[in-house]
Backbone as CSV, one residue per row, in Angstrom:
resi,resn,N_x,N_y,N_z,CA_x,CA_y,CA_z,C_x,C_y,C_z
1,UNK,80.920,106.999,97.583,80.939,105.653,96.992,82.031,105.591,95.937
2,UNK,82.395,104.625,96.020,84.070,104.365,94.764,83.352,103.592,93.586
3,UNK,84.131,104.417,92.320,83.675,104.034,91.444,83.318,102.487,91.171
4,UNK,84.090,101.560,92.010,83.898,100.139,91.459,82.250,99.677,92.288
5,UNK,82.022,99.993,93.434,80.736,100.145,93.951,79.700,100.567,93.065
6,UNK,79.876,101.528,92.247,78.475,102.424,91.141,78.510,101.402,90.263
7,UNK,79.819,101.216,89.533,79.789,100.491,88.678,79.057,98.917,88.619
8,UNK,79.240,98.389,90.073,78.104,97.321,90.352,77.228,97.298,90.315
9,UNK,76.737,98.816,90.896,75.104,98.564,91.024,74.739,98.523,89.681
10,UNK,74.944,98.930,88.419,74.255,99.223,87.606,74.608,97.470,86.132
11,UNK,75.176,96.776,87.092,75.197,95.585,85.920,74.234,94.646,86.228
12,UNK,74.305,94.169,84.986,72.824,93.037,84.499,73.093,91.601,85.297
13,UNK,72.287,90.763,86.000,72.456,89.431,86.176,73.203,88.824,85.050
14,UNK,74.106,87.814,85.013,74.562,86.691,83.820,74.842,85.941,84.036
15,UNK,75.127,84.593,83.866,75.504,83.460,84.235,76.984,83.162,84.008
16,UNK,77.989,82.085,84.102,79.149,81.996,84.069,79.332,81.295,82.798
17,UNK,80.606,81.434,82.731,81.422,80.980,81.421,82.597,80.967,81.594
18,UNK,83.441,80.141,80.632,84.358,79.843,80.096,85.540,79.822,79.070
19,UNK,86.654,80.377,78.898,87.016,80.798,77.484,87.994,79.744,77.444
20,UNK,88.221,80.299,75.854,90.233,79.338,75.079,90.521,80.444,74.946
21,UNK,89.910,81.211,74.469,90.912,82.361,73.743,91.950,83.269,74.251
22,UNK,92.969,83.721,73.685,93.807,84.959,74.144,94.684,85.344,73.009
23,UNK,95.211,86.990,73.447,95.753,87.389,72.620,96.850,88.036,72.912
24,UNK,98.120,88.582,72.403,98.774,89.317,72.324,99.746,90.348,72.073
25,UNK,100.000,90.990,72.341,100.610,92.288,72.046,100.482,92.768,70.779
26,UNK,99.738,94.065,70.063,99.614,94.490,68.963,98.651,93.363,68.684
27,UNK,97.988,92.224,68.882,96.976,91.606,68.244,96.067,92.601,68.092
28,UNK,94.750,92.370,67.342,93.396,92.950,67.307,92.546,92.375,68.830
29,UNK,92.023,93.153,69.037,90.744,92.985,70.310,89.652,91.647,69.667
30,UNK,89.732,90.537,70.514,88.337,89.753,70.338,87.708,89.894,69.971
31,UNK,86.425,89.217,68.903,85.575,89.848,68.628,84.711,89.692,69.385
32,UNK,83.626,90.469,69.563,82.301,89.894,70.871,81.984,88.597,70.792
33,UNK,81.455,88.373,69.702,80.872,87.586,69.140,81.782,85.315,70.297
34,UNK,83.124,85.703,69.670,83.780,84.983,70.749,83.388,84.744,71.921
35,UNK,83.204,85.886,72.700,82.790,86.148,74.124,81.936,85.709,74.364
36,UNK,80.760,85.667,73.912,79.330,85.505,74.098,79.255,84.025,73.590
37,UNK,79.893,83.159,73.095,80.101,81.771,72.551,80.576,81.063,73.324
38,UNK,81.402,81.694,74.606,82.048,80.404,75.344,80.935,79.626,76.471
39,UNK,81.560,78.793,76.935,80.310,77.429,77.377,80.276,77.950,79.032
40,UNK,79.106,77.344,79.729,78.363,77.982,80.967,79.600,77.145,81.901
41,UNK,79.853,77.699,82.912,80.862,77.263,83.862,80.103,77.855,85.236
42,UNK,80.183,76.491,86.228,79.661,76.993,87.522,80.824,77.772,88.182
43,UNK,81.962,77.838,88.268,83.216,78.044,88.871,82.724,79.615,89.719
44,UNK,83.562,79.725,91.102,83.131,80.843,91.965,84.652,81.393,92.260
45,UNK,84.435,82.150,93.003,85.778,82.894,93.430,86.943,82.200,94.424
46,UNK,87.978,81.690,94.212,88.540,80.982,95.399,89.669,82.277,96.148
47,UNK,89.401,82.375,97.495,90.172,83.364,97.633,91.670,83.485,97.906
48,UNK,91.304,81.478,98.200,92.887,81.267,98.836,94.079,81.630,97.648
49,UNK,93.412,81.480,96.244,95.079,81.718,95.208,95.403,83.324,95.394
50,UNK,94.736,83.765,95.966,94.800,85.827,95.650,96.191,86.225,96.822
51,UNK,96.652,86.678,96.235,97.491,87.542,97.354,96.434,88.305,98.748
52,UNK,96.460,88.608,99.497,96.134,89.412,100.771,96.293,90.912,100.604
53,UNK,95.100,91.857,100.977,95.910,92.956,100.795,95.874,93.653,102.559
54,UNK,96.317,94.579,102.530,96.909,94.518,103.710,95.850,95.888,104.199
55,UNK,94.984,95.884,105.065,93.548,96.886,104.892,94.527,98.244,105.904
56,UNK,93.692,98.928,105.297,93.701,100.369,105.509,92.180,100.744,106.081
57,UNK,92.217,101.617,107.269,90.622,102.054,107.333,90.834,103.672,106.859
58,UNK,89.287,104.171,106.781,89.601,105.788,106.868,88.029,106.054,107.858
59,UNK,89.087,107.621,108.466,88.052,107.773,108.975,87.618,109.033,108.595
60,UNK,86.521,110.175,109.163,86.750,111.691,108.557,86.540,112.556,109.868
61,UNK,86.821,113.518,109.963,87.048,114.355,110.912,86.817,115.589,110.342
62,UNK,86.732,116.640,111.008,85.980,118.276,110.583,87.667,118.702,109.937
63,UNK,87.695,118.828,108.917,88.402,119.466,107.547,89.407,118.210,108.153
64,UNK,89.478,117.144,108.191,90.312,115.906,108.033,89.833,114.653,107.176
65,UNK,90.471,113.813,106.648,89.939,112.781,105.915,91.431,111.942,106.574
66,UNK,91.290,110.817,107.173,92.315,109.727,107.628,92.139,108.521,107.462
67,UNK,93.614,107.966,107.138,93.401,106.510,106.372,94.993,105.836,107.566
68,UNK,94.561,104.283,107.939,95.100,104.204,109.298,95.875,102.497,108.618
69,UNK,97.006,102.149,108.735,97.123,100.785,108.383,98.467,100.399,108.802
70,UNK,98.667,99.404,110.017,99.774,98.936,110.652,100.182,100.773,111.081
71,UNK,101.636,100.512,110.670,101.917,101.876,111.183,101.932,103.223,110.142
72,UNK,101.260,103.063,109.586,101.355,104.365,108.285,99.769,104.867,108.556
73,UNK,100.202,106.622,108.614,99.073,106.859,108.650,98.998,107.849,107.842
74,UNK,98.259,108.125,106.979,97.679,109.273,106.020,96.734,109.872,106.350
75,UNK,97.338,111.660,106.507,95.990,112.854,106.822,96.222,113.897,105.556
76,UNK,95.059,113.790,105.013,94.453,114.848,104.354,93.788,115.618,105.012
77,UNK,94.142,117.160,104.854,93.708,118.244,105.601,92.939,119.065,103.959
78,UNK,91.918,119.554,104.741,90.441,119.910,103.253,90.524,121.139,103.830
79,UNK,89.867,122.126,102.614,89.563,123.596,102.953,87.960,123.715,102.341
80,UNK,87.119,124.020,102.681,85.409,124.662,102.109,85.649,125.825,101.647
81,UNK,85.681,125.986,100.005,85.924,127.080,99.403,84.325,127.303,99.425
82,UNK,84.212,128.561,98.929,82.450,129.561,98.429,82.802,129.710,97.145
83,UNK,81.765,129.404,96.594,80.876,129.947,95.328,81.399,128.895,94.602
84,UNK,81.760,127.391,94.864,82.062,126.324,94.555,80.679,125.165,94.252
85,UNK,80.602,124.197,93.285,79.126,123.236,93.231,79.604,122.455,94.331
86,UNK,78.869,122.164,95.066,78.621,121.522,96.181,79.788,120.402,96.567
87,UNK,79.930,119.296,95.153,80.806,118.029,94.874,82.302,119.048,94.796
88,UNK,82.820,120.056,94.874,83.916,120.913,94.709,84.199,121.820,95.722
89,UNK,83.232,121.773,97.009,83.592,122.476,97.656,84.483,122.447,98.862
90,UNK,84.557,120.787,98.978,85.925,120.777,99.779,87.123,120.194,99.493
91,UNK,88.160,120.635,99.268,88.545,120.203,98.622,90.271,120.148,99.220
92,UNK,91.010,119.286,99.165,92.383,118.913,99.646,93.487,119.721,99.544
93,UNK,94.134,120.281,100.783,95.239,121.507,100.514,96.730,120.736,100.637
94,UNK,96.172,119.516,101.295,97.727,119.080,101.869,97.400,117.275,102.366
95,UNK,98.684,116.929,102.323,98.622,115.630,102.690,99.901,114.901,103.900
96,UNK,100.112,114.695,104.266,100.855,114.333,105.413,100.929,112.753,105.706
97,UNK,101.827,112.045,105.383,102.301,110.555,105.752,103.124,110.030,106.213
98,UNK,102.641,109.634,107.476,103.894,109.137,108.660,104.109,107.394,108.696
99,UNK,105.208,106.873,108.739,105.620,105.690,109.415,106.457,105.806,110.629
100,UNK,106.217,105.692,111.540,107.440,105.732,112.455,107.656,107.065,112.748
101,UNK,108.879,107.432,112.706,109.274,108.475,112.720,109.214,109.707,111.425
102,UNK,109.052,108.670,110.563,109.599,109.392,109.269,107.802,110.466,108.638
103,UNK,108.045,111.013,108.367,106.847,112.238,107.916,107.304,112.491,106.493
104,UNK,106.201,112.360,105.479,106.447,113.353,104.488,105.461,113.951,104.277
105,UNK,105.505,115.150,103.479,104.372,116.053,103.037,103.810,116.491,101.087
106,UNK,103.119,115.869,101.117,102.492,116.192,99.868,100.761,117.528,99.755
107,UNK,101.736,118.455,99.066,101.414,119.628,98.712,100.192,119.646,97.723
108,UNK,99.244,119.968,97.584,98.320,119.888,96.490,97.029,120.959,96.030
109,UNK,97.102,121.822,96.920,96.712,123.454,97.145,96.709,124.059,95.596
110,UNK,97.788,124.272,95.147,97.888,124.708,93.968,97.765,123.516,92.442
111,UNK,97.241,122.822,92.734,97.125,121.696,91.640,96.216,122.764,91.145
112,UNK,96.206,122.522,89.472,95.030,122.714,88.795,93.844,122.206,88.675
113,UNK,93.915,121.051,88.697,92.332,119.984,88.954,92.202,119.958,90.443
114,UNK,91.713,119.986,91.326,91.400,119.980,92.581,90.895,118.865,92.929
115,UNK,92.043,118.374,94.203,91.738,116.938,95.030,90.437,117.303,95.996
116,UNK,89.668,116.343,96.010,88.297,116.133,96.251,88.192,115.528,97.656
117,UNK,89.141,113.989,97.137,88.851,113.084,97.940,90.112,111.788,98.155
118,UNK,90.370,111.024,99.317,91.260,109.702,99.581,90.242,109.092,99.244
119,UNK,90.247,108.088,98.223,89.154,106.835,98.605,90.032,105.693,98.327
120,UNK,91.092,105.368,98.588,91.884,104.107,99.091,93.459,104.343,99.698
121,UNK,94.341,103.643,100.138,95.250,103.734,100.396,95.459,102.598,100.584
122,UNK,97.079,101.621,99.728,97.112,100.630,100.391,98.917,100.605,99.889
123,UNK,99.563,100.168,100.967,101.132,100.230,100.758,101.174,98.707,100.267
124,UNK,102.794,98.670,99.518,103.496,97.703,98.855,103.790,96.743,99.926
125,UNK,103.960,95.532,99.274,104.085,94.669,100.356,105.530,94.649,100.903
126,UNK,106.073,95.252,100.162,108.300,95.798,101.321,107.507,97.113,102.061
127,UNK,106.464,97.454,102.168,106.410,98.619,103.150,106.711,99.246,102.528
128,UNK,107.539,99.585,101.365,108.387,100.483,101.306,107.991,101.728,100.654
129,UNK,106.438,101.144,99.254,105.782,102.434,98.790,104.265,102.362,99.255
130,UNK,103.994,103.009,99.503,101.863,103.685,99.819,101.671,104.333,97.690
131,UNK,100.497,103.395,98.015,99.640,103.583,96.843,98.376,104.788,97.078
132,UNK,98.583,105.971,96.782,96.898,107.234,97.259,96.429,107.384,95.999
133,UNK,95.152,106.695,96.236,93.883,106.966,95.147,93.278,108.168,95.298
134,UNK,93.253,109.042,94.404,92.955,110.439,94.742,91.243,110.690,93.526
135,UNK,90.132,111.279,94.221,89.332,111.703,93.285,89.659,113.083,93.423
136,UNK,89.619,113.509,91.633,89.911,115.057,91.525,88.594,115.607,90.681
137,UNK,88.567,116.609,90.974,87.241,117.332,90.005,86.656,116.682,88.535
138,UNK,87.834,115.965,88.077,87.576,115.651,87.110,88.480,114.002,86.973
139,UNK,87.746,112.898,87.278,88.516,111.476,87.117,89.339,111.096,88.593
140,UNK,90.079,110.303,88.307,90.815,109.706,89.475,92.156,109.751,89.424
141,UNK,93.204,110.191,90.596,94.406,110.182,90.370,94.984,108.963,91.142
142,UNK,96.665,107.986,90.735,97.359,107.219,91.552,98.339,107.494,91.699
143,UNK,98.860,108.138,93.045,100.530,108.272,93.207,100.951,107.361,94.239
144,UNK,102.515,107.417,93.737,102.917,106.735,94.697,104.161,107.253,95.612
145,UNK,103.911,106.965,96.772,104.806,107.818,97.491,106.056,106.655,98.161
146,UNK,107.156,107.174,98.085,108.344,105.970,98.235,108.283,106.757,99.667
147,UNK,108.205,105.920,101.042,108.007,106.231,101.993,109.712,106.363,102.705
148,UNK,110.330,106.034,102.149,111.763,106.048,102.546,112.194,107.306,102.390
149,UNK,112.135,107.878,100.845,112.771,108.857,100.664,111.538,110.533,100.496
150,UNK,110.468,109.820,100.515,109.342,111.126,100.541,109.048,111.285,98.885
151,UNK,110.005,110.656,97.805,109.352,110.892,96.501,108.490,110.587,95.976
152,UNK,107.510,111.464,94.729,106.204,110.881,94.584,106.099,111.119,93.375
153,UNK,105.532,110.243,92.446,105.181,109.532,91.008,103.534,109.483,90.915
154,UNK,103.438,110.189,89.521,101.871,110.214,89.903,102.096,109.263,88.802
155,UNK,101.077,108.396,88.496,100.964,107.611,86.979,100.583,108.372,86.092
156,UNK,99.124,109.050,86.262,98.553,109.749,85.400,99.594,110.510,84.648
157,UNK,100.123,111.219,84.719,101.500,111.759,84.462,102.658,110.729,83.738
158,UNK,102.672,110.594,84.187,103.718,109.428,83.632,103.073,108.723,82.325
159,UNK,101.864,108.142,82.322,101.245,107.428,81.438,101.297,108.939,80.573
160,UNK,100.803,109.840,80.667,100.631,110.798,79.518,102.041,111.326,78.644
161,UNK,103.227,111.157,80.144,104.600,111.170,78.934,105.174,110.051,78.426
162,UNK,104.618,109.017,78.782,105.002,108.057,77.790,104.040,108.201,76.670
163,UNK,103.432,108.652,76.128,102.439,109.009,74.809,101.038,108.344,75.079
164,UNK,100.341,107.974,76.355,99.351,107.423,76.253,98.695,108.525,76.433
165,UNK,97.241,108.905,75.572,96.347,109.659,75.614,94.979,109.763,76.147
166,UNK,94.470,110.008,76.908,93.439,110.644,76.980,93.143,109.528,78.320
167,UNK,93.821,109.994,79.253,94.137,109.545,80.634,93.308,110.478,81.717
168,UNK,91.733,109.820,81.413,91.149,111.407,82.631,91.056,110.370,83.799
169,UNK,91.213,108.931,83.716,91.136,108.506,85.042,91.719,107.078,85.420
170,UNK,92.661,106.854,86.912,93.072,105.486,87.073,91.761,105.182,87.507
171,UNK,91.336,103.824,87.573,89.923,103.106,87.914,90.375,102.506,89.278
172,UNK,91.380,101.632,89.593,91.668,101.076,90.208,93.052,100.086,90.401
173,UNK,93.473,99.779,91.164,94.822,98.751,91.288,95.259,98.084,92.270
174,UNK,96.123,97.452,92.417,96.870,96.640,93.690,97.948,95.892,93.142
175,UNK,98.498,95.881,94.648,100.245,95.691,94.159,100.648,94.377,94.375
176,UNK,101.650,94.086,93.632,102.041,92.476,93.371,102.476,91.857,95.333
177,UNK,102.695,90.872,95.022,102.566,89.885,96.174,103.915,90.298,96.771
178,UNK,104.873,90.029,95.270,106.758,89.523,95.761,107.336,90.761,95.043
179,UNK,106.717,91.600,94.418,108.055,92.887,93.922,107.166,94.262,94.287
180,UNK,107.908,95.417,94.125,107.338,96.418,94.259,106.945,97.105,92.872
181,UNK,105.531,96.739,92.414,105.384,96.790,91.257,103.779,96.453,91.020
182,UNK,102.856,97.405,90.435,101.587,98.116,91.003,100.616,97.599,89.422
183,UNK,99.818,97.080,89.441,98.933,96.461,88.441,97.741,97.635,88.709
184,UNK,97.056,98.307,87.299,96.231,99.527,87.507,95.275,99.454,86.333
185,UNK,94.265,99.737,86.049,93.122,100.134,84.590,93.404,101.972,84.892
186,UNK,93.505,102.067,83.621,93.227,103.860,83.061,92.557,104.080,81.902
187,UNK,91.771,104.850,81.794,91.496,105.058,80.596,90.388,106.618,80.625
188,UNK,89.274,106.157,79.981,88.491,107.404,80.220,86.820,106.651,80.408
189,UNK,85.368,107.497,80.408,84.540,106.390,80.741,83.754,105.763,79.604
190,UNK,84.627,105.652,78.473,84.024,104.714,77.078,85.086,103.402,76.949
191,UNK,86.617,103.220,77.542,87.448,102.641,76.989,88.448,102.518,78.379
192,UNK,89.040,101.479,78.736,89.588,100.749,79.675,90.928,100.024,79.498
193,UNK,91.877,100.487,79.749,92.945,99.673,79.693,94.048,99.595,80.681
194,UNK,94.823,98.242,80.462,95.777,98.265,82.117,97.237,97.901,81.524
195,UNK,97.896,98.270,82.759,99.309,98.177,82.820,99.674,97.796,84.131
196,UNK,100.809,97.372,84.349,101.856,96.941,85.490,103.110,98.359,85.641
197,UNK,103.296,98.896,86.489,104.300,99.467,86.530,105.351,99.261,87.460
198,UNK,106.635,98.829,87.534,107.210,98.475,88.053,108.188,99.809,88.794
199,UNK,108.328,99.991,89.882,108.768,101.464,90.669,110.347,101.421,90.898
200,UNK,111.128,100.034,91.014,112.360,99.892,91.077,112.622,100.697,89.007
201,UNK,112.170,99.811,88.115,112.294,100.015,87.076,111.800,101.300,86.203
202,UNK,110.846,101.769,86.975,109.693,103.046,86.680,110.074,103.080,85.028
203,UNK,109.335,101.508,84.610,108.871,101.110,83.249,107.366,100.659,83.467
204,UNK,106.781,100.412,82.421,105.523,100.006,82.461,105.400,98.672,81.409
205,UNK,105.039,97.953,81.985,104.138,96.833,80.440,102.855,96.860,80.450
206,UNK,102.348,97.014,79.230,100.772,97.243,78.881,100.097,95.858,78.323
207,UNK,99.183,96.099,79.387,98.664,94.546,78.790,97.822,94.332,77.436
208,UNK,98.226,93.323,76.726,97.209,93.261,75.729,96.020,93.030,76.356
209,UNK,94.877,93.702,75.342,93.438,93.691,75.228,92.994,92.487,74.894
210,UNK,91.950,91.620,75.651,91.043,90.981,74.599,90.128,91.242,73.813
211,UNK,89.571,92.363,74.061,88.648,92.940,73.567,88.811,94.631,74.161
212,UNK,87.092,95.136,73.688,87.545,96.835,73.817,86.504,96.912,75.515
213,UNK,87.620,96.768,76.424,86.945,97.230,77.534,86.406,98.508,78.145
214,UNK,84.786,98.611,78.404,84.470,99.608,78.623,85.275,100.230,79.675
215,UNK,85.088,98.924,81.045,85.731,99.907,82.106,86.434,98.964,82.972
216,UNK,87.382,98.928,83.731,87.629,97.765,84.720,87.963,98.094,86.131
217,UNK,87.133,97.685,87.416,87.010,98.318,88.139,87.587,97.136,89.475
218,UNK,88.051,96.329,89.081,88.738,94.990,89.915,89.846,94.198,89.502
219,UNK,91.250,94.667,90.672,92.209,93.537,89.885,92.795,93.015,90.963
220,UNK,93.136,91.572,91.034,93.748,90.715,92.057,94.588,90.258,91.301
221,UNK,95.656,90.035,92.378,97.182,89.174,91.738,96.791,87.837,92.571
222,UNK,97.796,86.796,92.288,97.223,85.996,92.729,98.599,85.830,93.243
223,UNK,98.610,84.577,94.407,99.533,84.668,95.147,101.564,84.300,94.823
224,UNK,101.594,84.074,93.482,102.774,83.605,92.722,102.982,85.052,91.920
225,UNK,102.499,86.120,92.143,102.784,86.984,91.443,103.456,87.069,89.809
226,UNK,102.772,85.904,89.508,102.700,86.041,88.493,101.532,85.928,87.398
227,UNK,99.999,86.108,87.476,98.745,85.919,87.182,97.629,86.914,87.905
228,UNK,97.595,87.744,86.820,96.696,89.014,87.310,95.298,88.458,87.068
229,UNK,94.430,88.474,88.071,92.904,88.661,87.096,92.483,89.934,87.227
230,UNK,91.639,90.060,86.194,90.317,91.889,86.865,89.149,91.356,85.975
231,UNK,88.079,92.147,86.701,87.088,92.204,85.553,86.632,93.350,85.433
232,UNK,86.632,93.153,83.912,86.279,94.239,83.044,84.728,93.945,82.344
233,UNK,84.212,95.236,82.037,82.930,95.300,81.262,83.222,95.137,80.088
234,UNK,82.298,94.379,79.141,82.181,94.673,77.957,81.478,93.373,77.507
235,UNK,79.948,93.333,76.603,79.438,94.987,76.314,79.024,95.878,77.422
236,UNK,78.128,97.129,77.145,77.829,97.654,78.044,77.207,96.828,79.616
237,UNK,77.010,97.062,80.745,76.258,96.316,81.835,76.774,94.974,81.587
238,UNK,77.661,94.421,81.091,77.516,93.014,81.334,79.556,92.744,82.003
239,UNK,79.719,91.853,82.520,81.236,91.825,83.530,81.862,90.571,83.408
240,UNK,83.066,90.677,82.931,83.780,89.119,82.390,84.898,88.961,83.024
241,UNK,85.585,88.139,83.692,86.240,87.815,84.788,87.957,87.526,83.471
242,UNK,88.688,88.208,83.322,90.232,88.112,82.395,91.409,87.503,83.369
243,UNK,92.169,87.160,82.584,93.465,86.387,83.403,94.674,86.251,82.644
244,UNK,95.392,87.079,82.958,96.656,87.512,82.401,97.749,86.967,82.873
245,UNK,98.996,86.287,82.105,100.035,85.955,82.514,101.422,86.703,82.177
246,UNK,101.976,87.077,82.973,103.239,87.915,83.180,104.379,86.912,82.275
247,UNK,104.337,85.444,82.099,105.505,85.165,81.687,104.625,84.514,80.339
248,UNK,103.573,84.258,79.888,103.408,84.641,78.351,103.013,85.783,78.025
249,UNK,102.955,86.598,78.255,101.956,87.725,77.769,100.939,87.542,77.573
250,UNK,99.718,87.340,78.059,98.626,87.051,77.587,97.151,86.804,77.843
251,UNK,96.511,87.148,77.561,95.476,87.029,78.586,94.151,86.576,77.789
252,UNK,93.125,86.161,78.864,92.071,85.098,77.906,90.554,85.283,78.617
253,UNK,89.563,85.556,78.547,88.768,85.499,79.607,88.187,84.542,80.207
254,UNK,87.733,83.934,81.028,87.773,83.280,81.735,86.334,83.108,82.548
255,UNK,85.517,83.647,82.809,84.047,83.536,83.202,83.055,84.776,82.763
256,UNK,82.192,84.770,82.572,81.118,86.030,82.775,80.718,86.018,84.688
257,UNK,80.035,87.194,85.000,80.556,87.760,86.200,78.781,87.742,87.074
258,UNK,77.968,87.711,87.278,76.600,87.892,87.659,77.102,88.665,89.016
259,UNK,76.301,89.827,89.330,75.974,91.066,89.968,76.211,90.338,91.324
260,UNK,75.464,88.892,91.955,75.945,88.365,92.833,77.581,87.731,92.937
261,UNK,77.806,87.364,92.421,79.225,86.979,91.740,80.449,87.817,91.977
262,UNK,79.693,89.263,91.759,80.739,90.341,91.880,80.797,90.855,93.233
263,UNK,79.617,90.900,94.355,79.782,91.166,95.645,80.853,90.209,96.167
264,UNK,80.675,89.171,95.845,82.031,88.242,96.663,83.144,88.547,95.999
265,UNK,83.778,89.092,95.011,84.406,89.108,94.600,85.228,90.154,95.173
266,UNK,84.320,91.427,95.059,84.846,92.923,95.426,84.828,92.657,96.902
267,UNK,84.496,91.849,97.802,85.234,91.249,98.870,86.726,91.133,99.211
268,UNK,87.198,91.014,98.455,88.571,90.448,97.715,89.323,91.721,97.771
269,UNK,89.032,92.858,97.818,89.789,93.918,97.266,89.842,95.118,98.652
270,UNK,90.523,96.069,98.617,90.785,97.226,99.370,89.848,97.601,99.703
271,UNK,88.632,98.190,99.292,87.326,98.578,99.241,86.949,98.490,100.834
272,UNK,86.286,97.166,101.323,85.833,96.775,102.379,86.727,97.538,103.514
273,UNK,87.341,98.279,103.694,88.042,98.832,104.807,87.787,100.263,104.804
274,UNK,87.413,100.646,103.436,87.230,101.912,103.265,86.152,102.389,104.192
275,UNK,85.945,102.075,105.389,85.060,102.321,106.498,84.848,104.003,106.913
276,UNK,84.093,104.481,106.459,83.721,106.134,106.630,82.978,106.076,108.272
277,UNK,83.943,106.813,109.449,83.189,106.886,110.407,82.375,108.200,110.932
């Protein structure tokens, strides 16, 4: 089960809402108090403004894990180590990704944290990069593999040399509509925060906070690529629907989320393909 699945089951019914507020860059985080003040809104999910994402299935096979979409296909090949806890015992030696003709190979045998598991795969909309969500012994990894030339960018990494700290896990992401350029939450499991990274530019912009998000486990672009939503938790068990704009900076929240609310929602996302046969 993927973290944004657990993370559902365990939130509270709430009703909807409405915000004004937003903030940005270097502002202070919302106070709750805000949050919990804005007015009841029936409003539901429309799917037509969202970009499309383009599904991937996986399937599993005896020491294989495969993820299948148009023509790209990703095999993870697993080894069953001994004297390993059960959740560690199989664990990813190698990775292999074909389009066409073209093959590359990603090595991962000797990692220090040990790959576990694929639980998404979904390429850029030029084809040109595959997004692999990796669970490792400890949190979640996102690389990206430029399918042209075989090079690969992990974020986690990257976010830690640009000075961001205490990066044990990406939560989740998806890639813009019109550039090659990947919207993601990282953080650890008390504190939640997101960025855009752009792969032509391999810069990042960090979005301002409205508040201190526990965790955020859903993000859609919408089809102008320019208006991210996700929702994020906060307070604990409870899920608020944010909406960020690329050409103010800024973002505001925008509904509270009810447990039904969020099944249609996570509709919306990569997830549903993740078909285990």
């Amino acid at each position: 089960m993927n973290n944004a699945a657990i993370w559902f089951s365990t939130v509270l019914l709430l009703g909807g809402l409405t915000a004004t507020s937003s903030s940005i860059v270097g502002a202070k985080p919302a106070a709750p108090e805000r949050i919990s003040q804005l007015s009841v809104n029936t409003t539901s999910v429309t799917p037509s403004i969202y970009s499309s994402i383009k599904p991937f299935k996986k399937s599993n096979s005896t020491n294989k894990i495969i993820w299948k979409g148009g023509n790209i296909t990703l095999t993870a090949t697993t080894l069953k180590l001994e004297g390993k806890p059960t959740f560690e015992q199989n664990v990813i030696q190698s990775i292999v990704v074909t389009k066409g003709s073209q093959k590359h190979t990603i090595e991962t045998s000797n990692l220090e944290d040990s790959w576990l598991d694929i639980t998404s795969v979904v390429a850029s909309n030029s084809n040109t990069w595959l997004a692999i969500h990796a669970e490792r012994s400890s949190g979640n990894t996102l690389i990206l593999l430029n399918l042209q030339t075989g090079d690969v960018t992990e974020l986690n990494d990257r976010l830690n040399k640009a000075g961001k700290k205490n990066i044990e896990t990406i939560a989740t992401y998806n890639w813009a509509p019109n550039e090659d350029q990947i919207a993601f939450s990282y953080g650890d499991p008390s504190k939640s925060s997101l960025a855009i990274y752009n792969v032509q530019k391999e810069s990042f912009i960090y979005l301002p906070r409205a508040t201190n998000y526990i965790s955020t486990n859903l993000i859609l672009w919408q089809k102008n690529g320019k208006i991210l939503d996700y929702i994020s938790e906060y307070p604990s068990d409870q899920m608020i629907l944010y909406r960020y704009s690329i050409e103010s900076n800024k973002v505001k929240p925008v509904k509270k989320i009810s447990r039904n609310e969020f099944a249609e929602w996570f509709k919306l996302d990569k997830y549903p393909y993740s078909n285990d046969k």
